C-alpha positions as a Python dict, from the first residue, in 0.01 Angstrom:
ca = {
    (1, 'M'): (0, 0, 0),
    (2, 'E'): (39, 219, 313),
    (3, 'Q'): (272, 112, 594),
    (4, 'L'): (117, 194, 944),
    (5, 'F'): (358, 18, 1180),
    (6, 'S'): (685, -174, 1159),
    (7, 'K'): (890, -263, 1473),
    (8, 'A'): (1084, -547, 1611),
    (9, 'L'): (888, -668, 1927),
    (10, 'S'): (975, -942, 2196),
    (11, 'V'): (733, -1220, 2129),
    (12, 'S'): (679, -1524, 2362),
    (13, 'V'): (670, -1819, 2121),
    (14, 'R'): (481, -2150, 2230),
    (15, 'C'): (489, -2470, 2040),
    (16, 'R'): (346, -2809, 2115),
    (17, 'D'): (560, -3027, 2325),
    (18, 'S'): (828, -2757, 2363),
    (19, 'E'): (917, -2494, 2627),
    (20, 'E'): (823, -2134, 2587),
    (21, 'R'): (1104, -1908, 2448),
    (22, 'K'): (1137, -1548, 2386),
    (23, 'S'): (1210, -1422, 2028),
    (24, 'T'): (1240, -1088, 1854),
    (25, 'I'): (984, -1071, 1570),
    (26, 'R'): (934, -773, 1343),
    (27, 'V'): (568, -683, 1316),
    (28, 'T'): (445, -506, 1009),
    (29, 'I'): (97, -353, 958),
    (30, 'D'): (-8, -237, 604),
    (31, 'L'): (-324, -93, 494),
    (32, 'Q'): (-411, -166, 121),
    (33, 'L'): (-677, 21, -86),
    (34, 'S'): (-811, -192, -374),
    (35, 'P'): (-855, 24, -696),
    (36, 'S'): (-1107, -230, -843),
    (37, 'A'): (-1374, -196, -565),
    (38, 'V'): (-1512, 134, -436),
    (39, 'H'): (-1382, 203, -83),
    (40, 'K'): (-1255, -150, -22),
    (41, 'R'): (-975, -180, 217),
    (42, 'N'): (-772, -468, 337),
    (43, 'L'): (-531, -477, 638),
    (44, 'H'): (-221, -686, 603),
    (45, 'V'): (-22, -827, 913),
    (46, 'R'): (312, -959, 858),
    (47, 'L'): (572, -1126, 1104),
    (48, 'T'): (926, -1161, 1009),
    (49, 'D'): (1262, -1240, 1174),
    (50, 'D'): (1551, -1024, 1086),
    (51, 'K'): (1784, -1315, 1159),
    (52, 'D'): (1585, -1576, 976),
    (53, 'P'): (1489, -1467, 624),
    (54, 'Y'): (1263, -1768, 570),
    (55, 'F'): (1050, -1677, 871),
    (56, 'L'): (715, -1528, 743),
    (57, 'F'): (366, -1537, 875),
    (58, 'T'): (98, -1321, 697),
    (59, 'L'): (-268, -1221, 745),
    (60, 'S'): (-506, -1020, 529),
    (61, 'I'): (-812, -873, 696),
    (62, 'S'): (-1078, -724, 482),
    (63, 'E'): (-1399, -559, 621),
    (64, 'E'): (-1600, -865, 590),
    (65, 'D'): (-1345, -1067, 777),
    (66, 'F'): (-1312, -802, 1050),
    (67, 'Q'): (-1702, -823, 1105),
    (68, 'S'): (-1672, -1207, 1179),
    (69, 'L'): (-1352, -1131, 1397),
    (70, 'K'): (-1555, -874, 1582),
    (71, 'A'): (-1845, -1111, 1649),
    (72, 'Q'): (-1614, -1382, 1755),
    (73, 'Q'): (-1393, -1188, 2009),
    (74, 'G'): (-1645, -932, 2132),
    (75, 'L'): (-1474, -618, 1992),
    (76, 'L'): (-1641, -284, 2027),
    (77, 'I'): (-1468, -92, 1749),
    (78, 'D'): (-1534, -60, 1378),
    (79, 'F'): (-1283, -142, 1100),
    (80, 'G'): (-1181, 216, 1052),
    (81, 'S'): (-1051, 254, 1411),
    (82, 'F'): (-916, -102, 1431),
    (83, 'P'): (-573, -42, 1292),
    (84, 'Q'): (-500, 245, 1518),
    (85, 'K'): (-619, 53, 1834),
    (86, 'F'): (-416, -255, 1733),
    (87, 'I'): (-111, -42, 1695),
    (88, 'E'): (-164, 121, 2045),
    (89, 'L'): (-167, -229, 2185),
    (90, 'L'): (154, -304, 2000),
    (91, 'E'): (304, 0, 2144),
    (92, 'L'): (217, -83, 2493),
    (93, 'C'): (383, -419, 2437),
    (94, 'H'): (695, -247, 2307),
    (95, 'S'): (723, -1, 2612),
    (96, 'E'): (715, -291, 2863),
    (97, 'Q'): (923, -545, 2690),
    (98, 'E'): (1231, -449, 2890),
    (99, 'A'): (1048, -470, 3228),
    (100, 'E'): (1107, -790, 3444),
    (101, 'S'): (724, -868, 3474),
    (102, 'P'): (565, -676, 3173),
    (103, 'R'): (195, -606, 3200),
    (104, 'F'): (138, -630, 2817),
    (105, 'L'): (306, -897, 2598),
    (106, 'L'): (280, -1070, 2262),
    (107, 'Q'): (222, -1458, 2231),
    (108, 'L'): (270, -1654, 1923),
    (109, 'C'): (105, -1996, 1961),
    (110, 'S'): (151, -2284, 1716),
    (111, 'Q'): (-35, -2638, 1722),
    (112, 'G'): (281, -2803, 1572),
    (113, 'P'): (603, -2892, 1720),
    (114, 'T'): (755, -2601, 1526),
    (115, 'P'): (606, -2251, 1436),
    (116, 'E'): (590, -2334, 1077),
    (117, 'G'): (219, -2419, 1046),
    (118, 'P'): (-74, -2183, 1128),
    (119, 'S'): (-22, -1981, 1437),
    (120, 'S'): (-215, -1732, 1639),
    (121, 'L'): (-76, -1394, 1753),
    (122, 'S'): (-223, -1268, 2103),
    (123, 'V'): (-198, -947, 2278),
    (124, 'V'): (-228, -1052, 2661),
    (125, 'E'): (-272, -818, 2959),
    (126, 'T'): (-144, -974, 3289),
    (127, 'N'): (-314, -853, 3611),
    (128, 'A'): (-345, -1009, 3962),
    (129, 'F'): (-636, -1210, 3865),
    (130, 'K'): (-580, -1370, 3518),
    (131, 'H'): (-423, -1335, 3181),
    (132, 'L'): (-662, -1117, 2982),
    (133, 'N'): (-658, -1171, 2605),
    (134, 'H'): (-742, -846, 2430),
    (135, 'L'): (-700, -960, 2070),
    (136, 'S'): (-597, -1293, 1880),
    (137, 'L'): (-520, -1304, 1498),
    (138, 'R'): (-470, -1630, 1326),
    (139, 'L'): (-172, -1610, 1092),
    (140, 'S'): (-73, -1845, 838),
    (141, 'P'): (291, -1913, 706),
    (142, 'G'): (393, -1769, 389),
    (143, 'S'): (378, -1960, 71),
    (144, 'D'): (684, -2011, -149),
    (145, 'R'): (589, -1721, -358),
    (146, 'E'): (526, -1485, -62),
    (147, 'V'): (862, -1600, 68),
    (148, 'K'): (1037, -1529, -260),
    (149, 'D'): (863, -1193, -281),
    (150, 'Y'): (976, -1117, 76),
    (151, 'L'): (1332, -1236, -4),
    (152, 'A'): (1342, -1023, -315),
    (153, 'S'): (1232, -728, -140),
    (154, 'C'): (1504, -771, 134),
    (155, 'L'): (1766, -827, -145),
    (156, 'A'): (1657, -499, -309),
    (157, 'R'): (1675, -308, 16),
    (158, 'L'): (2034, -461, 77),
    (159, 'K'): (2155, -354, -275),
    (160, 'L'): (2015, -5, -222),
    (161, 'L'): (2197, 3, 109),
    (162, 'L'): (2526, -125, -35),
    (163, 'T'): (2511, 132, -326),
    (164, 'Y'): (2467, 404, -56),
    (165, 'C'): (2755, 265, 151),
    (166, 'C'): (2981, 247, -156),
    (167, 'A'): (2901, 609, -256),
    (168, 'F'): (2957, 722, 108),
    (169, 'L'): (3288, 540, 117),
    (170, 'Q'): (3422, 694, -205),
    (171, 'T'): (3322, 1043, -77),
    (172, 'L'): (3506, 977, 245),
    (173, 'C'): (3828, 865, 61),
    (174, 'E'): (3817, 1201, -147),
    (175, 'K'): (3760, 1399, 173),
    (176, 'S'): (4048, 1218, 333),
    (177, 'K'): (4281, 1303, 40),
    (178, 'E'): (4185, 1671, 58),
    (179, 'L'): (4255, 1669, 433),
    (180, 'E'): (4604, 1532, 359),
    (181, 'K'): (4673, 1793, 110),
    (182, 'L'): (4556, 2076, 323),
    (183, 'R'): (4756, 1944, 630),
    (184, 'S'): (5072, 1943, 420),
    (185, 'E'): (4999, 2304, 286),
    (186, 'W'): (4933, 2426, 636),
    (187, 'T'): (5258, 2279, 766),
    (188, 'S'): (5459, 2449, 500),
    (189, 'Q'): (5298, 2780, 557),
    (190, 'T'): (5351, 2760, 921),
    (191, 'S'): (5728, 2681, 902),
    (192, 'S'): (5764, 2973, 643),
    (193, 'L'): (5588, 3238, 884),
    (194, 'S'): (5774, 3122, 1183),
    (195, 'S'): (6097, 3184, 998),
    (196, 'R'): (5994, 3518, 850),
    (197, 'Y'): (5877, 3661, 1169),
    (198, 'S'): (6143, 3542, 1414),
    (199, 'D'): (6372, 3827, 1313),
    (200, 'E'): (6099, 4082, 1360),
    (201, 'L'): (6012, 3935, 1704),
    (202, 'Q'): (6373, 3975, 1812),
    (203, 'S'): (6381, 4335, 1706),
    (204, 'E'): (6052, 4413, 1893),
    (205, 'R'): (6184, 4248, 2193),
    (206, 'E'): (6498, 4478, 2208),
    (207, 'K'): (6275, 4785, 2153),
    (208, 'A'): (6062, 4674, 2433),
    (209, 'L'): (6375, 4645, 2652),
    (210, 'E'): (6485, 4989, 2562),
    (211, 'L'): (6149, 5141, 2640),
    (212, 'Q'): (6147, 4946, 2984),
    (213, 'R'): (6474, 5117, 3064),
    (214, 'R'): (6362, 5467, 2985),
    (215, 'L'): (6058, 5425, 3181),
    (216, 'Q'): (6251, 5296, 3485),
    (217, 'E'): (6473, 5615, 3475),
    (218, 'Q'): (6170, 5845, 3448),
    (219, 'A'): (6000, 5658, 3752),
    (220, 'D'): (6316, 5709, 3963),
    (221, 'Q'): (6327, 6069, 3890),
    (222, 'L'): (5970, 6114, 3965),
    (223, 'R'): (5991, 5935, 4282),
    (224, 'Q'): (6270, 6153, 4405),
    (225, 'E'): (6073, 6466, 4333),
    (226, 'L'): (5764, 6342, 4499),
    (227, 'E'): (5971, 6246, 4807),
    (228, 'S'): (6118, 6590, 4858),
    (229, 'A'): (5768, 6762, 4805),
    (230, 'H'): (5631, 6522, 5064),
    (231, 'R'): (5886, 6593, 5321),
    (232, 'S'): (5835, 6979, 5292),
    (233, 'S'): (5459, 6962, 5296),
    (234, 'S'): (5467, 6719, 5600),
    (235, 'Q'): (5701, 6966, 5792),
    (236, 'Q'): (5459, 7241, 5737),
    (237, 'L'): (5170, 7058, 5851),
    (238, 'R'): (5344, 6952, 6163),
    (239, 'S'): (5429, 7307, 6254),
    (240, 'R'): (5068, 7422, 6185),
    (241, 'V'): (4921, 7149, 6400),
    (242, 'G'): (5149, 7254, 6684),
    (243, 'E'): (5020, 7596, 6672),
    (244, 'L'): (4647, 7497, 6666),
    (245, 'E'): (4702, 7263, 6977),
    (246, 'V'): (4855, 7551, 7164),
    (247, 'S'): (4572, 7787, 7076),
    (248, 'C'): (4320, 7518, 7166),
    (249, 'R'): (4471, 7470, 7511),
    (250, 'E'): (4462, 7848, 7580),
    (251, 'L'): (4090, 7874, 7481),
    (252, 'T'): (4008, 7578, 7702),
    (253, 'E'): (4163, 7754, 8010),
    (254, 'R'): (3980, 8067, 7927),
    (255, 'K'): (3650, 7882, 7915),
    (256, 'Y'): (3707, 7723, 8260),
    (257, 'K'): (3786, 8054, 8416),
    (258, 'N'): (3472, 8219, 8277),
    (259, 'E'): (3264, 7935, 8394),
    (260, 'S'): (3381, 7979, 8746),
    (261, 'A'): (3315, 8346, 8744),
    (262, 'I'): (2964, 8303, 8614),
    (263, 'R'): (2896, 8058, 8889),
    (264, 'D'): (2994, 8311, 9149),
    (265, 'L'): (2775, 8586, 8976),
    (266, 'R'): (2469, 8342, 8984),
    (267, 'M'): (2507, 8271, 9352),
    (268, 'K'): (2506, 8645, 9424),
    (269, 'L'): (2194, 8700, 9202),
    (270, 'V'): (2018, 8420, 9387),
    (271, 'A'): (2086, 8604, 9718),
    (272, 'A'): (1962, 8928, 9582),
    (273, 'E'): (1632, 8766, 9464),
    (274, 'E'): (1575, 8618, 9813),
    (275, 'E'): (1617, 8966, 9958),
    (276, 'G'): (1359, 9107, 9710),
    (277, 'Q'): (1115, 8840, 9807),
    (278, 'R'): (1136, 8930, 10154),
    (279, 'S'): (1073, 9295, 10082),
    (280, 'K'): (760, 9184, 9878),
    (281, 'Q'): (643, 8989, 10180),
    (282, 'Q'): (689, 9307, 10400),
    (283, 'V'): (484, 9514, 10148),
    (284, 'L'): (212, 9266, 10174),
    (285, 'S'): (193, 9272, 10550),
    (286, 'L'): (177, 9655, 10523),
    (287, 'R'): (-124, 9625, 10302),
    (288, 'R'): (-291, 9401, 10546),
    (289, 'D'): (-231, 9648, 10834),
    (290, 'N'): (-366, 9938, 10629),
    (291, 'S'): (-681, 9743, 10567),
    (292, 'L'): (-722, 9679, 10934),
    (293, 'L'): (-688, 10061, 11003),
    (294, 'D'): (-945, 10110, 10749),
    (295, 'S'): (-1201, 9909, 10900),
    (296, 'Q'): (-1136, 10030, 11258),
    (297, 'V'): (-1119, 10411, 11195),
    (298, 'H'): (-1397, 10538, 10960),
    (299, 'E'): (-1293, 10905, 11003),
    (300, 'K'): (-924, 10834, 10866),
    (301, 'E'): (-1043, 10636, 10569),
    (302, 'R'): (-898, 10909, 10339),
    (303, 'A'): (-563, 10885, 10493),
    (304, 'L'): (-553, 10518, 10512),
    (305, 'S'): (-660, 10506, 10142),
    (306, 'Q'): (-355, 10715, 10058),
    (307, 'L'): (-136, 10478, 10236),
    (308, 'Q'): (-280, 10195, 10054),
    (309, 'M'): (-212, 10375, 9732),
    (310, 'R'): (143, 10438, 9840),
    (311, 'A'): (169, 10058, 9934),
    (312, 'A'): (37, 9970, 9594),
    (313, 'V'): (293, 10195, 9435),
    (314, 'L'): (560, 10026, 9631),
    (315, 'E'): (439, 9696, 9518),
    (316, 'Q'): (459, 9796, 9151),
    (317, 'E'): (806, 9916, 9208),
    (318, 'I'): (900, 9595, 9378),
    (319, 'K'): (758, 9396, 9068),
    (320, 'D'): (968, 9619, 8850),
    (321, 'K'): (1261, 9532, 9062),
    (322, 'E'): (1183, 9163, 9028),
    (323, 'L'): (1145, 9194, 8655),
    (324, 'L'): (1490, 9370, 8651),
    (325, 'M'): (1617, 9090, 8861),
    (326, 'S'): (1491, 8826, 8625),
    (327, 'R'): (1648, 9016, 8333),
    (328, 'T'): (1974, 9038, 8544),
    (329, 'K'): (1949, 8653, 8589),
    (330, 'D'): (1904, 8599, 8207),
    (331, 'V'): (2211, 8803, 8133),
    (332, 'L'): (2416, 8625, 8394),
    (333, 'E'): (2295, 8297, 8242),
    (334, 'A'): (2399, 8410, 7895),
    (335, 'T'): (2743, 8504, 8047),
    (336, 'Q'): (2833, 8142, 8115),
    (337, 'Q'): (3032, 8133, 7783),
    (338, 'Q'): (3224, 8442, 7868),
    (339, 'K'): (3596, 8415, 7827),
    (340, 'V'): (3912, 8561, 7977),
    (341, 'S'): (3851, 8899, 7853),
    (342, 'L'): (3553, 8946, 8090),
    (343, 'E'): (3735, 8864, 8426),
    (344, 'E'): (3802, 9231, 8487),
    (345, 'N'): (3451, 9324, 8411),
    (346, 'A'): (3330, 9064, 8653),
    (347, 'V'): (3514, 9222, 8943),
    (348, 'G'): (3318, 9536, 8858),
    (349, 'K'): (2991, 9351, 8844),
    (350, 'D'): (3055, 9210, 9188),
    (351, 'A'): (3095, 9567, 9320),
    (352, 'Q'): (2782, 9666, 9138),
    (353, 'I'): (2593, 9363, 9291),
    (354, 'K'): (2718, 9455, 9639),
    (355, 'K'): (2577, 9809, 9592),
    (356, 'L'): (2252, 9673, 9478),
    (357, 'E'): (2252, 9447, 9786),
    (358, 'A'): (2312, 9736, 10010),
    (359, 'T'): (2022, 9934, 9836),
    (360, 'V'): (1805, 9649, 9878),
    (361, 'K'): (1887, 9631, 10241),
    (362, 'S'): (1835, 9988, 10283),
    (363, 'L'): (1492, 9971, 10106),
    (364, 'S'): (1398, 9682, 10367),
    (365, 'E'): (1513, 9911, 10642),
    (366, 'E'): (1282, 10181, 10529),
    (367, 'L'): (1001, 9928, 10480),
    (368, 'L'): (1043, 9825, 10850),
    (369, 'K'): (1035, 10191, 10948),
    (370, 'A'): (710, 10232, 10765),
    (371, 'N'): (572, 9921, 10933),
    (372, 'N'): (664, 10068, 11277),
    (373, 'I'): (493, 10395, 11179),
    (374, 'I'): (172, 10212, 11093),
    (375, 'Q'): (176, 10026, 11421),
    (376, 'K'): (221, 10348, 11602),
    (377, 'L'): (-87, 10469, 11421),
    (378, 'Q'): (-280, 10188, 11550),
    (379, 'T'): (-181, 10257, 11904),
    (380, 'E'): (-237, 10635, 11873),
    (381, 'V'): (-586, 10637, 11734),
    (382, 'K'): (-667, 10937, 11936),
    (383, 'S'): (-406, 11160, 11810),
    (384, 'L'): (-466, 11085, 11436),
    (385, 'V'): (-385, 11428, 11303),
    (386, 'G'): (-33, 11440, 11434),
    (387, 'K'): (39, 11079, 11322),
    (388, 'I'): (-93, 11142, 10978),
    (389, 'K'): (152, 11412, 10949),
    (390, 'V'): (436, 11189, 11068),
    (391, 'K'): (320, 10918, 10829),
    (392, 'N'): (316, 11163, 10540),
    (393, 'T'): (669, 11267, 10612),
    (394, 'V'): (777, 10891, 10637),
    (395, 'T'): (606, 10821, 10302),
    (396, 'V'): (786, 11099, 10138),
    (397, 'S'): (1121, 10986, 10262),
    (398, 'Q'): (1031, 10626, 10136),
    (399, 'E'): (938, 10758, 9798),
    (400, 'K'): (1270, 10926, 9772),
    (401, 'V'): (1460, 10607, 9883),
    (402, 'L'): (1263, 10411, 9612),
    (403, 'Q'): (1342, 10656, 9344),
    (404, 'E'): (1713, 10645, 9421),
    (405, 'T'): (1707, 10265, 9426),
    (406, 'T'): (1522, 10254, 9079),
    (407, 'E'): (1789, 10481, 8933),
    (408, 'K'): (2075, 10258, 9074),
    (409, 'L'): (1889, 9949, 8921),
    (410, 'Q'): (1871, 10123, 8581),
    (411, 'S'): (2235, 10211, 8580),
    (412, 'A'): (2310, 9844, 8665),
    (413, 'E'): (2085, 9729, 8367),
    (414, 'K'): (2284, 9954, 8143),
    (415, 'E'): (2616, 9812, 8261),
    (416, 'L'): (2464, 9450, 8232),
    (417, 'H'): (2356, 9535, 7858),
    (418, 'S'): (2715, 9644, 7776),
    (419, 'S'): (2853, 9333, 7946),
    (420, 'R'): (2605, 9131, 7724),
    (421, 'Q'): (2731, 9303, 7402),
    (422, 'Q'): (3098, 9237, 7504),
    (423, 'L'): (3001, 8873, 7572),
    (424, 'G'): (2837, 8829, 7231),
    (425, 'T'): (3157, 8972, 7061),
    (426, 'K'): (3369, 8703, 7263),
    (427, 'E'): (3142, 8439, 7152),
    (428, 'Q'): (3174, 8526, 6790),
    (429, 'Q'): (3561, 8525, 6829),
    (430, 'M'): (3535, 8181, 6990),
    (431, 'C'): (3316, 8039, 6703),
    (432, 'A'): (3563, 8178, 6450),
    (433, 'L'): (3865, 8003, 6642),
    (434, 'K'): (3654, 7674, 6657),
    (435, 'E'): (3585, 7691, 6277),
    (436, 'Q'): (3951, 7761, 6222),
    (437, 'L'): (4047, 7452, 6434),
    (438, 'E'): (3794, 7221, 6243),
    (439, 'S'): (3929, 7338, 5898),
    (440, 'T'): (4276, 7268, 6023),
    (441, 'V'): (4184, 6923, 6146),
    (442, 'Q'): (4008, 6857, 5819),
    (443, 'K'): (4318, 6956, 5634),
    (444, 'L'): (4525, 6735, 5838),
    (445, 'N'): (4292, 6428, 5765),
    (446, 'E'): (4313, 6505, 5392),
    (447, 'S'): (4691, 6518, 5423),
    (448, 'R'): (4691, 6177, 5571),
    (449, 'E'): (4476, 6037, 5298),
    (450, 'V'): (4696, 6188, 5046),
    (451, 'L'): (4994, 6039, 5233),
    (452, 'K'): (4827, 5687, 5210),
    (453, 'T'): (4752, 5735, 4839),
    (454, 'N'): (5110, 5819, 4767),
    (455, 'E'): (5239, 5526, 4956),
    (456, 'N'): (5015, 5316, 4730),
    (457, 'V'): (5160, 5476, 4424),
    (458, 'I'): (5515, 5426, 4550),
    (459, 'S'): (5444, 5054, 4621),
    (460, 'W'): (5290, 5009, 4274),
    (461, 'L'): (5605, 5191, 4113),
    (462, 'N'): (5833, 4949, 4312),
    (463, 'K'): (5628, 4642, 4188),
    (464, 'Q'): (5676, 4764, 3835),
    (465, 'L'): (6033, 4813, 3877),
    (466, 'N'): (6073, 4454, 4023),
    (467, 'E'): (5881, 4306, 3731),
    (468, 'R'): (6075, 4503, 3470),
    (469, 'Q'): (6399, 4385, 3649),
    (470, 'M'): (6275, 4013, 3635),
    (471, 'T'): (6181, 4067, 3262),
    (472, 'R'): (6534, 4202, 3194),
    (473, 'A'): (6713, 3932, 3378),
    (474, 'T'): (6716, 3725, 3063),
    (475, 'A'): (6924, 3989, 2883),
    (476, 'P'): (7303, 3965, 2991),
    (477, 'E'): (7420, 4322, 2897),
    (478, 'P'): (7168, 4543, 3083),
    (479, 'A'): (7171, 4315, 3395),
    (480, 'A'): (7410, 4518, 3595),
    (481, 'A'): (7238, 4853, 3519),
    (482, 'A'): (6896, 4710, 3616),
    (483, 'A'): (7036, 4551, 3946),
    (484, 'A'): (7186, 4902, 4037),
    (485, 'A'): (6859, 5087, 3957),
    (486, 'T'): (6652, 4835, 4162),
    (487, 'S'): (6878, 4864, 4468),
    (488, 'G'): (6868, 5235, 4443),
    (489, 'A'): (6475, 5231, 4436),
    (490, 'K'): (6463, 5004, 4734),
    (491, 'V'): (6696, 5228, 4927),
    (492, 'R'): (6472, 5526, 4851),
    (493, 'L'): (6151, 5333, 4938),
    (494, 'Q'): (6291, 5274, 5295),
    (495, 'Q'): (6259, 5651, 5361),
    (496, 'P'): (5937, 5772, 5518),
    (497, 'H'): (5672, 5886, 5281),
    (498, 'K'): (5511, 6229, 5326),
    (499, 'S'): (5249, 6418, 5135),
    (500, 'L'): (5234, 6392, 4746),
    (501, 'R'): (4977, 6686, 4714),
    (502, 'S'): (5162, 6841, 4412),
    (503, 'F'): (5183, 6515, 4212),
    (504, 'I'): (4801, 6447, 4276),
}
């Protein structure tokens, strides 16, 4: 006998001439294999009530009975799968028995006034259209022998349960006795340990108070040393910062003075460049006049070509002067960062620029003279021989003037080169001073960070002292000493905190 299903299900019981009622009935399904016949199986369905031991309905379905049941109710399954499908329908009824309107339900219908005669067990599905009956099994009430066998099996199960409960109760009593015994042993051991370690705890407490007192004294001494080192280091830093501020102000004043001097030199250089441009324009006009003379007088072509060559030489010299002027301009732009030490040299440069201006003016005058001579040549075409001699004389004098001007410009270039070297030296000195100032500011910031760290350390020490004082407040004897140490620490903490570099 193999049990396939056994659960208490909610069943709707209907009897003739009585109202429908709900009842909890245990449905048990067993599958029996008969050893006498080959492959003969019987399915046993049993209905019982756990509250009523005389309530018993049984049904035995063989393979032949299932064939007639299949034909009567239009089943589409065979006998092998019938038990599993029947159990699935019962599981659906069990899952929806708590719902207000269950979709699947079990009905036990009896033809008599009480469900003691033959009854039918039906699995009904409720939908919106009708009550659909999936399966209906006709069960017969148990005979006296079947009821006695059922009651005997129930009694055997109850005896087995009683035996198990008695054994469990006896084991529980033994465990309770062991628990009481362990509890008494634990209480005695706890009392003995507490009495034994109380003296040791008191001695350790005294040692901790003594160690706290020594640490308090060491902390006070260390704070005094740190405060003295902090004051001395802070004083040195203040003096150093004052010196650096004075040096910075002096360097700033020098910078402003050099910038004003460089602006003046630049204005003078611009004026010299304009004068050179005018000279260049005059040279171009002389070249045009020479070309006109060339076209008008064929006989004097050689003399005019010589004048053109001279004019080209003058133009080249003017270009060289312009190049020199551009170099002078670059040097003057570089001297914008010159400091106080170049003020005296600037005065000398002003005098040299004035000399250059005078030279350029004289050069322009000479060029004007050459222009007048060329105009005279145009008006005195008939007397070309004498005028050519005059022009040659004037040209020689102009060459001499230009040579002198070139020499003066070269000397001025040398002086500017030396001034540039002096300016580079002063710039290096200025960079060194700036680096020294930056390093000093960095050291000052580091000192401030160290000061902040030291203040945090002192605050932490004060907190530790206060905690130790509160801890020692319970001991009556060292109370006065602790109060004196705490008051001394608070007075010292009121002083300004300086650098603690030596401690870090």
